[in-house]
Amino acid sequence: MDELAEKGLAGLSIGAIAARSGVHPTSIYRRWHTVEHLGVDAALAAAAMHVEIPDTGSLRGDLSVFLGQLEAHVRSPLGRALLAISGVSDAAAEARKVFWRERVGLAKVMFERAAARAEIAEGTDPVSALEFAIAPIYLRAVMLRQPADDREISRQTDWVMRAFAVPTQSPEHTTATSSTRPHS
């Protein structure tokens, strides 16, 4: 991981990694057939370590922690390497799919717990909600190349909470409905 963080994918070599780790290059080639596969695995392992799935007792708390960690990770050298690898080659496509399937599978629990606590609307799809929550982090990192500060993370958390909130009836709707009912 250090090699990837220091040199990025373009500077990554099996020989340098082997020398740094004290193993023969063929040992590395047996496990990872290309430098891209090795880079993807290293970056994905780092993502799993640095972006934990919190359980604070509320969706708002979970999202604040999770989105803050995600933002910090995508700005780190390893996070930037992961983003660079993500669009590089078809050889890494399967590793990316496995990573996202696993990470989304773990992270969607934040929305599942929120549904069980009646914090979000019934029928909310946890995967879609998670994608909605993390998309702005990646948009800012990849396309806009702008960091999200604590204020931005807080705003983003507010948007997610509003987007998936339990619908409430307005007092006008409740009064209008009750006044039109036939009386017994």
Short mmCIF file of N, CA and C in Angstrom, two decimals:
data_model
loop_
_atom_site.label_atom_id
_atom_site.label_comp_id
_atom_site.label_asym_id
_atom_site.label_seq_id
_atom_site.Cartn_x
_atom_site.Cartn_y
_atom_site.Cartn_z
N MET A 1 0.82 -1.19 0.00
CA MET A 1 0.00 0.00 0.00
C MET A 1 0.87 1.25 0.00
N ASP A 2 1.97 1.18 0.73
CA ASP A 2 2.86 2.35 0.76
C ASP A 2 3.39 2.68 -0.63
N GLU A 3 3.75 1.65 -1.36
CA GLU A 3 4.28 1.84 -2.72
C GLU A 3 3.23 2.51 -3.61
N LEU A 4 2.01 2.05 -3.53
CA LEU A 4 0.92 2.62 -4.31
C LEU A 4 0.67 4.06 -3.90
N ALA A 5 0.65 4.33 -2.60
CA ALA A 5 0.41 5.68 -2.12
C ALA A 5 1.52 6.63 -2.55
N GLU A 6 2.76 6.16 -2.54
CA GLU A 6 3.90 7.01 -2.88
C GLU A 6 4.02 7.26 -4.37
N LYS A 7 3.77 6.23 -5.18
CA LYS A 7 4.06 6.32 -6.61
C LYS A 7 2.84 6.34 -7.51
N GLY A 8 1.67 6.02 -6.95
CA GLY A 8 0.48 5.94 -7.78
C GLY A 8 0.56 4.74 -8.70
N LEU A 9 -0.49 4.49 -9.43
CA LEU A 9 -0.53 3.33 -10.31
C LEU A 9 0.54 3.41 -11.41
N ALA A 10 0.76 4.60 -11.94
CA ALA A 10 1.73 4.75 -13.03
C ALA A 10 3.14 4.36 -12.60
N GLY A 11 3.50 4.61 -11.35
CA GLY A 11 4.84 4.30 -10.88
C GLY A 11 4.96 2.96 -10.16
N LEU A 12 3.87 2.23 -10.11
CA LEU A 12 3.86 0.96 -9.40
C LEU A 12 4.52 -0.13 -10.24
N SER A 13 5.39 -0.92 -9.60
CA SER A 13 6.01 -2.04 -10.31
C SER A 13 6.08 -3.24 -9.38
N ILE A 14 5.90 -4.41 -9.96
CA ILE A 14 5.96 -5.65 -9.19
C ILE A 14 7.36 -5.80 -8.57
N GLY A 15 8.39 -5.44 -9.33
CA GLY A 15 9.77 -5.55 -8.83
C GLY A 15 9.99 -4.71 -7.58
N ALA A 16 9.52 -3.47 -7.61
CA ALA A 16 9.70 -2.58 -6.46
C ALA A 16 8.91 -3.08 -5.25
N ILE A 17 7.71 -3.59 -5.51
CA ILE A 17 6.89 -4.12 -4.41
C ILE A 17 7.55 -5.36 -3.81
N ALA A 18 8.08 -6.22 -4.67
CA ALA A 18 8.77 -7.43 -4.20
C ALA A 18 9.98 -7.06 -3.35
N ALA A 19 10.75 -6.11 -3.83
CA ALA A 19 11.94 -5.69 -3.07
C ALA A 19 11.54 -5.09 -1.72
N ARG A 20 10.53 -4.29 -1.72
CA ARG A 20 10.07 -3.64 -0.49
C ARG A 20 9.53 -4.65 0.52
N SER A 21 8.86 -5.70 0.02
CA SER A 21 8.26 -6.67 0.92
C SER A 21 9.15 -7.88 1.19
N GLY A 22 10.28 -7.96 0.50
CA GLY A 22 11.22 -9.04 0.76
C GLY A 22 10.80 -10.39 0.20
N VAL A 23 10.04 -10.38 -0.88
CA VAL A 23 9.65 -11.63 -1.53
C VAL A 23 10.12 -11.61 -2.98
N HIS A 24 10.09 -12.75 -3.60
CA HIS A 24 10.48 -12.85 -5.00
C HIS A 24 9.33 -12.36 -5.88
N PRO A 25 9.64 -11.65 -6.97
CA PRO A 25 8.59 -11.14 -7.84
C PRO A 25 7.62 -12.21 -8.35
N THR A 26 8.10 -13.43 -8.57
CA THR A 26 7.19 -14.46 -9.08
C THR A 26 6.10 -14.81 -8.06
N SER A 27 6.41 -14.67 -6.78
CA SER A 27 5.39 -14.91 -5.75
C SER A 27 4.24 -13.91 -5.91
N ILE A 28 4.59 -12.69 -6.22
CA ILE A 28 3.57 -11.66 -6.41
C ILE A 28 2.81 -11.91 -7.72
N TYR A 29 3.53 -12.22 -8.79
CA TYR A 29 2.88 -12.49 -10.07
C TYR A 29 1.91 -13.67 -10.00
N ARG A 30 2.22 -14.68 -9.16
CA ARG A 30 1.31 -15.82 -9.04
C ARG A 30 -0.04 -15.39 -8.48
N ARG A 31 -0.01 -14.50 -7.51
CA ARG A 31 -1.26 -14.06 -6.86
C ARG A 31 -1.96 -12.98 -7.67
N TRP A 32 -1.21 -12.01 -8.14
CA TRP A 32 -1.76 -10.90 -8.92
C TRP A 32 -1.05 -10.92 -10.27
N HIS A 33 -1.76 -11.19 -11.29
CA HIS A 33 -1.15 -11.37 -12.61
C HIS A 33 -0.69 -10.06 -13.25
N THR A 34 -1.25 -8.95 -12.78
CA THR A 34 -0.86 -7.65 -13.33
C THR A 34 -0.67 -6.66 -12.19
N VAL A 35 0.05 -5.60 -12.48
CA VAL A 35 0.25 -4.55 -11.50
C VAL A 35 -1.09 -3.87 -11.20
N GLU A 36 -2.00 -3.82 -12.19
CA GLU A 36 -3.32 -3.23 -11.95
C GLU A 36 -4.11 -4.01 -10.90
N HIS A 37 -4.07 -5.35 -11.03
CA HIS A 37 -4.79 -6.17 -10.04
C HIS A 37 -4.21 -5.97 -8.64
N LEU A 38 -2.91 -5.93 -8.55
CA LEU A 38 -2.27 -5.70 -7.25
C LEU A 38 -2.64 -4.33 -6.71
N GLY A 39 -2.59 -3.32 -7.55
CA GLY A 39 -2.94 -1.97 -7.12
C GLY A 39 -4.38 -1.87 -6.66
N VAL A 40 -5.28 -2.49 -7.40
CA VAL A 40 -6.69 -2.48 -7.02
C VAL A 40 -6.88 -3.15 -5.67
N ASP A 41 -6.30 -4.33 -5.49
CA ASP A 41 -6.44 -5.03 -4.21
C ASP A 41 -5.89 -4.21 -3.05
N ALA A 42 -4.75 -3.58 -3.25
CA ALA A 42 -4.15 -2.76 -2.18
C ALA A 42 -5.04 -1.56 -1.85
N ALA A 43 -5.50 -0.88 -2.87
CA ALA A 43 -6.33 0.29 -2.65
C ALA A 43 -7.67 -0.08 -2.03
N LEU A 44 -8.23 -1.19 -2.45
CA LEU A 44 -9.52 -1.61 -1.91
C LEU A 44 -9.40 -2.05 -0.45
N ALA A 45 -8.30 -2.71 -0.13
CA ALA A 45 -8.07 -3.09 1.28
C ALA A 45 -7.95 -1.85 2.14
N ALA A 46 -7.29 -0.83 1.62
CA ALA A 46 -7.16 0.42 2.37
C ALA A 46 -8.51 1.08 2.57
N ALA A 47 -9.34 1.06 1.54
CA ALA A 47 -10.67 1.66 1.66
C ALA A 47 -11.47 0.96 2.76
N ALA A 48 -11.38 -0.34 2.81
CA ALA A 48 -12.11 -1.10 3.84
C ALA A 48 -11.61 -0.74 5.24
N MET A 49 -10.32 -0.48 5.36
CA MET A 49 -9.75 -0.14 6.68
C MET A 49 -10.08 1.28 7.10
N HIS A 50 -10.13 2.21 6.17
CA HIS A 50 -10.24 3.63 6.51
C HIS A 50 -11.67 4.17 6.50
N VAL A 51 -12.60 3.42 5.94
CA VAL A 51 -13.99 3.88 5.91
C VAL A 51 -14.84 2.80 6.57
N GLU A 52 -14.93 2.89 7.89
CA GLU A 52 -15.69 1.92 8.67
C GLU A 52 -17.18 2.21 8.57
N ILE A 53 -17.96 1.19 8.87
CA ILE A 53 -19.41 1.36 8.88
C ILE A 53 -19.82 1.65 10.33
N PRO A 54 -20.17 2.91 10.63
CA PRO A 54 -20.46 3.28 12.01
C PRO A 54 -21.84 2.79 12.47
N ASP A 55 -22.01 2.72 13.77
CA ASP A 55 -23.31 2.42 14.39
C ASP A 55 -23.46 3.35 15.58
N THR A 56 -23.91 4.57 15.30
CA THR A 56 -24.03 5.59 16.35
C THR A 56 -25.39 5.58 17.03
N GLY A 57 -26.33 4.83 16.48
CA GLY A 57 -27.68 4.80 17.03
C GLY A 57 -28.66 5.67 16.27
N SER A 58 -28.17 6.42 15.28
CA SER A 58 -29.07 7.23 14.43
C SER A 58 -28.49 7.29 13.03
N LEU A 59 -29.36 7.42 12.06
CA LEU A 59 -28.89 7.55 10.67
C LEU A 59 -28.08 8.82 10.50
N ARG A 60 -28.55 9.91 11.09
CA ARG A 60 -27.81 11.18 10.98
C ARG A 60 -26.38 11.02 11.51
N GLY A 61 -26.24 10.39 12.66
CA GLY A 61 -24.92 10.18 13.23
C GLY A 61 -24.08 9.26 12.37
N ASP A 62 -24.68 8.17 11.91
CA ASP A 62 -23.95 7.23 11.05
C ASP A 62 -23.47 7.92 9.78
N LEU A 63 -24.36 8.69 9.14
CA LEU A 63 -23.97 9.36 7.90
C LEU A 63 -22.89 10.40 8.12
N SER A 64 -22.98 11.14 9.21
CA SER A 64 -21.95 12.15 9.49
C SER A 64 -20.58 11.51 9.60
N VAL A 65 -20.50 10.42 10.35
CA VAL A 65 -19.23 9.72 10.53
C VAL A 65 -18.78 9.10 9.21
N PHE A 66 -19.67 8.36 8.58
CA PHE A 66 -19.34 7.63 7.35
C PHE A 66 -18.90 8.57 6.23
N LEU A 67 -19.69 9.62 5.99
CA LEU A 67 -19.35 10.54 4.90
C LEU A 67 -18.06 11.31 5.20
N GLY A 68 -17.83 11.63 6.46
CA GLY A 68 -16.57 12.29 6.84
C GLY A 68 -15.37 11.38 6.59
N GLN A 69 -15.50 10.11 6.96
CA GLN A 69 -14.41 9.15 6.70
C GLN A 69 -14.21 8.95 5.20
N LEU A 70 -15.30 8.84 4.48
CA LEU A 70 -15.20 8.64 3.02
C LEU A 70 -14.51 9.83 2.37
N GLU A 71 -14.90 11.02 2.76
CA GLU A 71 -14.27 12.23 2.21
C GLU A 71 -12.77 12.24 2.50
N ALA A 72 -12.39 11.94 3.74
CA ALA A 72 -10.97 11.92 4.09
C ALA A 72 -10.24 10.85 3.29
N HIS A 73 -10.88 9.70 3.10
CA HIS A 73 -10.22 8.62 2.36
C HIS A 73 -10.01 8.98 0.89
N VAL A 74 -11.03 9.53 0.22
CA VAL A 74 -10.84 9.83 -1.20
C VAL A 74 -9.81 10.93 -1.42
N ARG A 75 -9.51 11.69 -0.38
CA ARG A 75 -8.48 12.74 -0.47
C ARG A 75 -7.10 12.21 -0.11
N SER A 76 -7.01 11.02 0.49
CA SER A 76 -5.72 10.45 0.89
C SER A 76 -4.99 9.93 -0.33
N PRO A 77 -3.67 9.73 -0.23
CA PRO A 77 -2.93 9.16 -1.37
C PRO A 77 -3.50 7.81 -1.84
N LEU A 78 -3.85 6.95 -0.89
CA LEU A 78 -4.43 5.66 -1.30
C LEU A 78 -5.80 5.83 -1.91
N GLY A 79 -6.59 6.71 -1.37
CA GLY A 79 -7.92 6.98 -1.94
C GLY A 79 -7.81 7.52 -3.35
N ARG A 80 -6.88 8.44 -3.56
CA ARG A 80 -6.67 8.98 -4.92
C ARG A 80 -6.20 7.89 -5.87
N ALA A 81 -5.35 6.98 -5.35
CA ALA A 81 -4.89 5.87 -6.18
C ALA A 81 -6.07 4.97 -6.56
N LEU A 82 -6.96 4.73 -5.61
CA LEU A 82 -8.14 3.92 -5.90
C LEU A 82 -9.00 4.58 -6.97
N LEU A 83 -9.20 5.87 -6.84
CA LEU A 83 -9.99 6.58 -7.85
C LEU A 83 -9.31 6.51 -9.22
N ALA A 84 -7.99 6.63 -9.24
CA ALA A 84 -7.26 6.56 -10.51
C ALA A 84 -7.39 5.18 -11.13
N ILE A 85 -7.30 4.15 -10.31
CA ILE A 85 -7.39 2.78 -10.80
C ILE A 85 -8.80 2.48 -11.31
N SER A 86 -9.79 3.08 -10.68
CA SER A 86 -11.18 2.77 -10.99
C SER A 86 -11.52 2.93 -12.46
N GLY A 87 -10.89 3.84 -13.13
CA GLY A 87 -11.22 4.04 -14.52
C GLY A 87 -10.15 3.60 -15.50
N VAL A 88 -9.15 2.88 -15.02
CA VAL A 88 -7.99 2.60 -15.85
C VAL A 88 -8.17 1.46 -16.84
N SER A 89 -8.49 0.30 -16.35
CA SER A 89 -8.45 -0.84 -17.26
C SER A 89 -9.61 -1.79 -17.03
N ASP A 90 -9.92 -2.53 -18.08
CA ASP A 90 -10.93 -3.56 -17.97
C ASP A 90 -10.43 -4.72 -17.12
N ALA A 91 -9.12 -4.86 -17.01
CA ALA A 91 -8.54 -5.95 -16.22
C ALA A 91 -8.94 -5.83 -14.76
N ALA A 92 -9.16 -4.63 -14.30
CA ALA A 92 -9.53 -4.42 -12.90
C ALA A 92 -11.03 -4.36 -12.70
N ALA A 93 -11.81 -4.51 -13.75
CA ALA A 93 -13.27 -4.36 -13.66
C ALA A 93 -13.89 -5.33 -12.67
N GLU A 94 -13.48 -6.58 -12.70
CA GLU A 94 -14.07 -7.57 -11.78
C GLU A 94 -13.73 -7.24 -10.33
N ALA A 95 -12.51 -6.82 -10.08
CA ALA A 95 -12.12 -6.44 -8.71
C ALA A 95 -12.96 -5.26 -8.23
N ARG A 96 -13.21 -4.30 -9.11
CA ARG A 96 -14.04 -3.15 -8.74
C ARG A 96 -15.46 -3.61 -8.40
N LYS A 97 -16.01 -4.50 -9.22
CA LYS A 97 -17.37 -5.00 -8.97
C LYS A 97 -17.46 -5.71 -7.64
N VAL A 98 -16.48 -6.54 -7.35
CA VAL A 98 -16.47 -7.27 -6.08
C VAL A 98 -16.38 -6.28 -4.91
N PHE A 99 -15.48 -5.32 -5.03
CA PHE A 99 -15.32 -4.32 -3.97
C PHE A 99 -16.63 -3.58 -3.71
N TRP A 100 -17.25 -3.05 -4.76
CA TRP A 100 -18.48 -2.27 -4.57
C TRP A 100 -19.60 -3.13 -4.03
N ARG A 101 -19.70 -4.36 -4.50
CA ARG A 101 -20.74 -5.26 -4.00
C ARG A 101 -20.54 -5.49 -2.49
N GLU A 102 -19.30 -5.73 -2.08
CA GLU A 102 -19.01 -5.96 -0.66
C GLU A 102 -19.21 -4.69 0.17
N ARG A 103 -18.68 -3.58 -0.30
CA ARG A 103 -18.78 -2.33 0.47
C ARG A 103 -20.23 -1.87 0.58
N VAL A 104 -20.97 -1.93 -0.51
CA VAL A 104 -22.38 -1.53 -0.46
C VAL A 104 -23.15 -2.49 0.43
N GLY A 105 -22.83 -3.79 0.35
CA GLY A 105 -23.47 -4.77 1.21
C GLY A 105 -23.26 -4.47 2.68
N LEU A 106 -22.08 -3.99 3.03
CA LEU A 106 -21.80 -3.63 4.42
C LEU A 106 -22.44 -2.29 4.80
N ALA A 107 -22.30 -1.30 3.93
CA ALA A 107 -22.73 0.06 4.28
C ALA A 107 -24.24 0.24 4.26
N LYS A 108 -24.95 -0.57 3.47
CA LYS A 108 -26.40 -0.39 3.40
C LYS A 108 -27.07 -0.67 4.75
N VAL A 109 -26.36 -1.34 5.65
CA VAL A 109 -26.91 -1.63 6.98
C VAL A 109 -27.27 -0.35 7.72
N MET A 110 -26.60 0.75 7.41
CA MET A 110 -26.94 2.02 8.06
C MET A 110 -28.40 2.38 7.77
N PHE A 111 -28.83 2.16 6.52
CA PHE A 111 -30.20 2.47 6.13
C PHE A 111 -31.17 1.39 6.60
N GLU A 112 -30.71 0.16 6.66
CA GLU A 112 -31.57 -0.91 7.18
C GLU A 112 -31.88 -0.67 8.66
N ARG A 113 -30.87 -0.28 9.43
CA ARG A 113 -31.09 0.03 10.84
C ARG A 113 -32.01 1.24 10.99
N ALA A 114 -31.82 2.24 10.11
CA ALA A 114 -32.67 3.43 10.15
C ALA A 114 -34.12 3.06 9.84
N ALA A 115 -34.34 2.14 8.92
CA ALA A 115 -35.70 1.69 8.61
C ALA A 115 -36.31 0.98 9.81
N ALA A 116 -35.53 0.16 10.49
CA ALA A 116 -36.02 -0.55 11.67
C ALA A 116 -36.37 0.43 12.80
N ARG A 117 -35.69 1.58 12.85
CA ARG A 117 -35.97 2.60 13.87
C ARG A 117 -37.03 3.59 13.39
N ALA A 118 -37.58 3.36 12.19
CA ALA A 118 -38.59 4.24 11.58
C ALA A 118 -38.05 5.65 11.36
N GLU A 119 -36.76 5.76 11.05
CA GLU A 119 -36.15 7.06 10.76
C GLU A 119 -36.29 7.45 9.29
N ILE A 120 -36.57 6.49 8.44
CA ILE A 120 -36.70 6.76 7.01
C ILE A 120 -38.02 6.18 6.51
N ALA A 121 -38.41 6.64 5.34
CA ALA A 121 -39.69 6.21 4.76
C ALA A 121 -39.71 4.70 4.52
N GLU A 122 -40.86 4.13 4.78
CA GLU A 122 -41.05 2.71 4.52
C GLU A 122 -40.83 2.44 3.03
N GLY A 123 -40.16 1.35 2.72
CA GLY A 123 -39.91 0.99 1.33
C GLY A 123 -38.66 1.61 0.74
N THR A 124 -37.92 2.38 1.52
CA THR A 124 -36.68 2.98 1.02
C THR A 124 -35.70 1.86 0.66
N ASP A 125 -35.18 1.91 -0.54
CA ASP A 125 -34.19 0.92 -0.97
C ASP A 125 -32.83 1.32 -0.37
N PRO A 126 -32.26 0.48 0.50
CA PRO A 126 -31.00 0.85 1.16
C PRO A 126 -29.84 1.08 0.19
N VAL A 127 -29.78 0.33 -0.88
CA VAL A 127 -28.68 0.49 -1.84
C VAL A 127 -28.82 1.83 -2.57
N SER A 128 -30.01 2.14 -3.04
CA SER A 128 -30.22 3.43 -3.72
C SER A 128 -29.97 4.59 -2.78
N ALA A 129 -30.41 4.46 -1.53
CA ALA A 129 -30.19 5.52 -0.56
C ALA A 129 -28.69 5.73 -0.31
N LEU A 130 -27.95 4.63 -0.21
CA LEU A 130 -26.50 4.73 -0.01
C LEU A 130 -25.84 5.39 -1.21
N GLU A 131 -26.23 4.98 -2.41
CA GLU A 131 -25.66 5.60 -3.62
C GLU A 131 -25.94 7.11 -3.64
N PHE A 132 -27.16 7.49 -3.26
CA PHE A 132 -27.54 8.89 -3.18
C PHE A 132 -26.65 9.63 -2.19
N ALA A 133 -26.36 8.98 -1.08
CA ALA A 133 -25.56 9.61 -0.01
C ALA A 133 -24.10 9.81 -0.42
N ILE A 134 -23.51 8.83 -1.11
CA ILE A 134 -22.08 8.92 -1.40
C ILE A 134 -21.76 9.61 -2.73
N ALA A 135 -22.72 9.71 -3.62
CA ALA A 135 -22.45 10.27 -4.95
C ALA A 135 -21.82 11.67 -4.90
N PRO A 136 -22.29 12.59 -4.05
CA PRO A 136 -21.66 13.91 -4.04
C PRO A 136 -20.19 13.89 -3.63
N ILE A 137 -19.80 12.97 -2.77
CA ILE A 137 -18.38 12.86 -2.38
C ILE A 137 -17.54 12.54 -3.61
N TYR A 138 -17.99 11.55 -4.38
CA TYR A 138 -17.24 11.15 -5.56
C TYR A 138 -17.31 12.20 -6.66
N LEU A 139 -18.44 12.87 -6.82
CA LEU A 139 -18.56 13.94 -7.80
C LEU A 139 -17.55 15.04 -7.49
N ARG A 140 -17.50 15.44 -6.23
CA ARG A 140 -16.57 16.51 -5.84
C ARG A 140 -15.12 16.07 -6.00
N ALA A 141 -14.83 14.81 -5.67
CA ALA A 141 -13.45 14.32 -5.74
C ALA A 141 -12.99 14.12 -7.18
N VAL A 142 -13.84 13.50 -8.00
CA VAL A 142 -13.41 13.11 -9.34
C VAL A 142 -13.64 14.21 -10.37
N MET A 143 -14.81 14.76 -10.39
CA MET A 143 -15.14 15.72 -11.45
C MET A 143 -14.80 17.16 -11.09
N LEU A 144 -15.17 17.56 -9.90
CA LEU A 144 -14.97 18.96 -9.51
C LEU A 144 -13.61 19.21 -8.87
N ARG A 145 -13.00 18.15 -8.36
CA ARG A 145 -11.71 18.23 -7.67
C ARG A 145 -11.75 19.28 -6.56
N GLN A 146 -12.84 19.22 -5.78
CA GLN A 146 -13.02 20.11 -4.65
C GLN A 146 -13.28 19.27 -3.40
N PRO A 147 -12.63 19.61 -2.31
CA PRO A 147 -12.90 18.87 -1.07
C PRO A 147 -14.25 19.28 -0.48
N ALA A 148 -14.79 18.39 0.31
CA ALA A 148 -16.01 18.70 1.07
C ALA A 148 -15.58 18.90 2.52
N ASP A 149 -15.80 20.10 3.05
CA ASP A 149 -15.44 20.36 4.44
C ASP A 149 -16.55 19.87 5.36
N ASP A 150 -16.37 20.07 6.66
CA ASP A 150 -17.37 19.60 7.63
C ASP A 150 -18.74 20.20 7.37
N ARG A 151 -18.78 21.45 6.97
CA ARG A 151 -20.06 22.11 6.67
C ARG A 151 -20.75 21.43 5.49
N GLU A 152 -19.98 21.09 4.47
CA GLU A 152 -20.53 20.41 3.29
C GLU A 152 -21.03 19.01 3.66
N ILE A 153 -20.28 18.30 4.49
CA ILE A 153 -20.70 16.97 4.95
C ILE A 153 -22.01 17.09 5.73
N SER A 154 -22.14 18.10 6.56
CA SER A 154 -23.36 18.32 7.32
C SER A 154 -24.54 18.62 6.40
N ARG A 155 -24.32 19.45 5.39
CA ARG A 155 -25.39 19.75 4.41
C ARG A 155 -25.79 18.50 3.66
N GLN A 156 -24.81 17.72 3.27
CA GLN A 156 -25.08 16.49 2.54
C GLN A 156 -25.90 15.52 3.40
N THR A 157 -25.54 15.42 4.66
CA THR A 157 -26.29 14.58 5.59
C THR A 157 -27.73 15.07 5.70
N ASP A 158 -27.92 16.38 5.78
CA ASP A 158 -29.27 16.95 5.83
C ASP A 158 -30.07 16.58 4.57
N TRP A 159 -29.44 16.66 3.40
CA TRP A 159 -30.14 16.33 2.15
C TRP A 159 -30.61 14.88 2.15
N VAL A 160 -29.73 13.99 2.61
CA VAL A 160 -30.09 12.57 2.65
C VAL A 160 -31.24 12.36 3.62
N MET A 161 -31.16 12.98 4.77
CA MET A 161 -32.22 12.82 5.77
C MET A 161 -33.56 13.32 5.22
N ARG A 162 -33.55 14.44 4.52
CA ARG A 162 -34.80 14.97 3.93
C ARG A 162 -35.29 14.09 2.80
N ALA A 163 -34.37 13.60 1.97
CA ALA A 163 -34.76 12.80 0.81
C ALA A 163 -35.47 11.51 1.20
N PHE A 164 -35.07 10.92 2.33
CA PHE A 164 -35.63 9.62 2.72
C PHE A 164 -36.45 9.69 4.00
N ALA A 165 -36.87 10.89 4.36
CA ALA A 165 -37.63 11.10 5.60
C ALA A 165 -38.98 10.39 5.54
N VAL A 166 -39.46 10.06 6.71
CA VAL A 166 -40.81 9.50 6.83
C VAL A 166 -41.78 10.61 6.46
N PRO A 167 -42.67 10.35 5.50
CA PRO A 167 -43.62 11.40 5.11
C PRO A 167 -44.53 11.78 6.28
N THR A 168 -44.78 13.04 6.40
CA THR A 168 -45.70 13.52 7.44
C THR A 168 -46.85 14.21 6.75
N GLN A 169 -48.00 14.15 7.37
CA GLN A 169 -49.15 14.85 6.82
C GLN A 169 -49.21 16.24 7.43
N SER A 170 -49.52 17.18 6.59
CA SER A 170 -49.63 18.55 7.09
C SER A 170 -50.91 18.68 7.91
N PRO A 171 -50.96 19.63 8.85
CA PRO A 171 -52.18 19.83 9.64
C PRO A 171 -53.39 20.14 8.77
N GLU A 172 -53.18 20.87 7.65
CA GLU A 172 -54.29 21.21 6.75
C GLU A 172 -54.88 19.93 6.16
N HIS A 173 -54.01 19.00 5.75
CA HIS A 173 -54.47 17.75 5.14
C HIS A 173 -55.25 16.93 6.16
N THR A 174 -54.77 16.85 7.36
CA THR A 174 -55.42 16.08 8.41
C THR A 174 -56.79 16.68 8.73
N THR A 175 -56.88 18.03 8.85
CA THR A 175 -58.14 18.70 9.15
C THR A 175 -59.13 18.53 8.01
N ALA A 176 -58.66 18.70 6.79
CA ALA A 176 -59.54 18.57 5.62
C ALA A 176 -60.08 17.15 5.52
N THR A 177 -59.26 16.18 5.78
CA THR A 177 -59.68 14.78 5.70
C THR A 177 -60.71 14.48 6.77
N SER A 178 -60.49 14.94 7.99
CA SER A 178 -61.41 14.61 9.08
C SER A 178 -62.73 15.36 8.93
N SER A 179 -62.75 16.55 8.32
CA SER A 179 -64.00 17.29 8.18
C SER A 179 -64.86 16.78 7.04
N THR A 180 -64.27 15.99 6.13
CA THR A 180 -65.06 15.47 5.02
C THR A 180 -65.59 14.08 5.29
N ARG A 181 -65.22 13.51 6.41
CA ARG A 181 -65.72 12.17 6.75
C ARG A 181 -67.18 12.27 7.21
N PRO A 182 -67.96 11.28 6.85
CA PRO A 182 -69.34 11.30 7.34
C PRO A 182 -69.36 11.02 8.84
N HIS A 183 -70.24 11.68 9.53
CA HIS A 183 -70.39 11.49 10.97
C HIS A 183 -71.41 10.39 11.23
N SER A 184 -71.20 9.61 12.28
CA SER A 184 -72.17 8.56 12.59
C SER A 184 -73.22 9.07 13.52
#
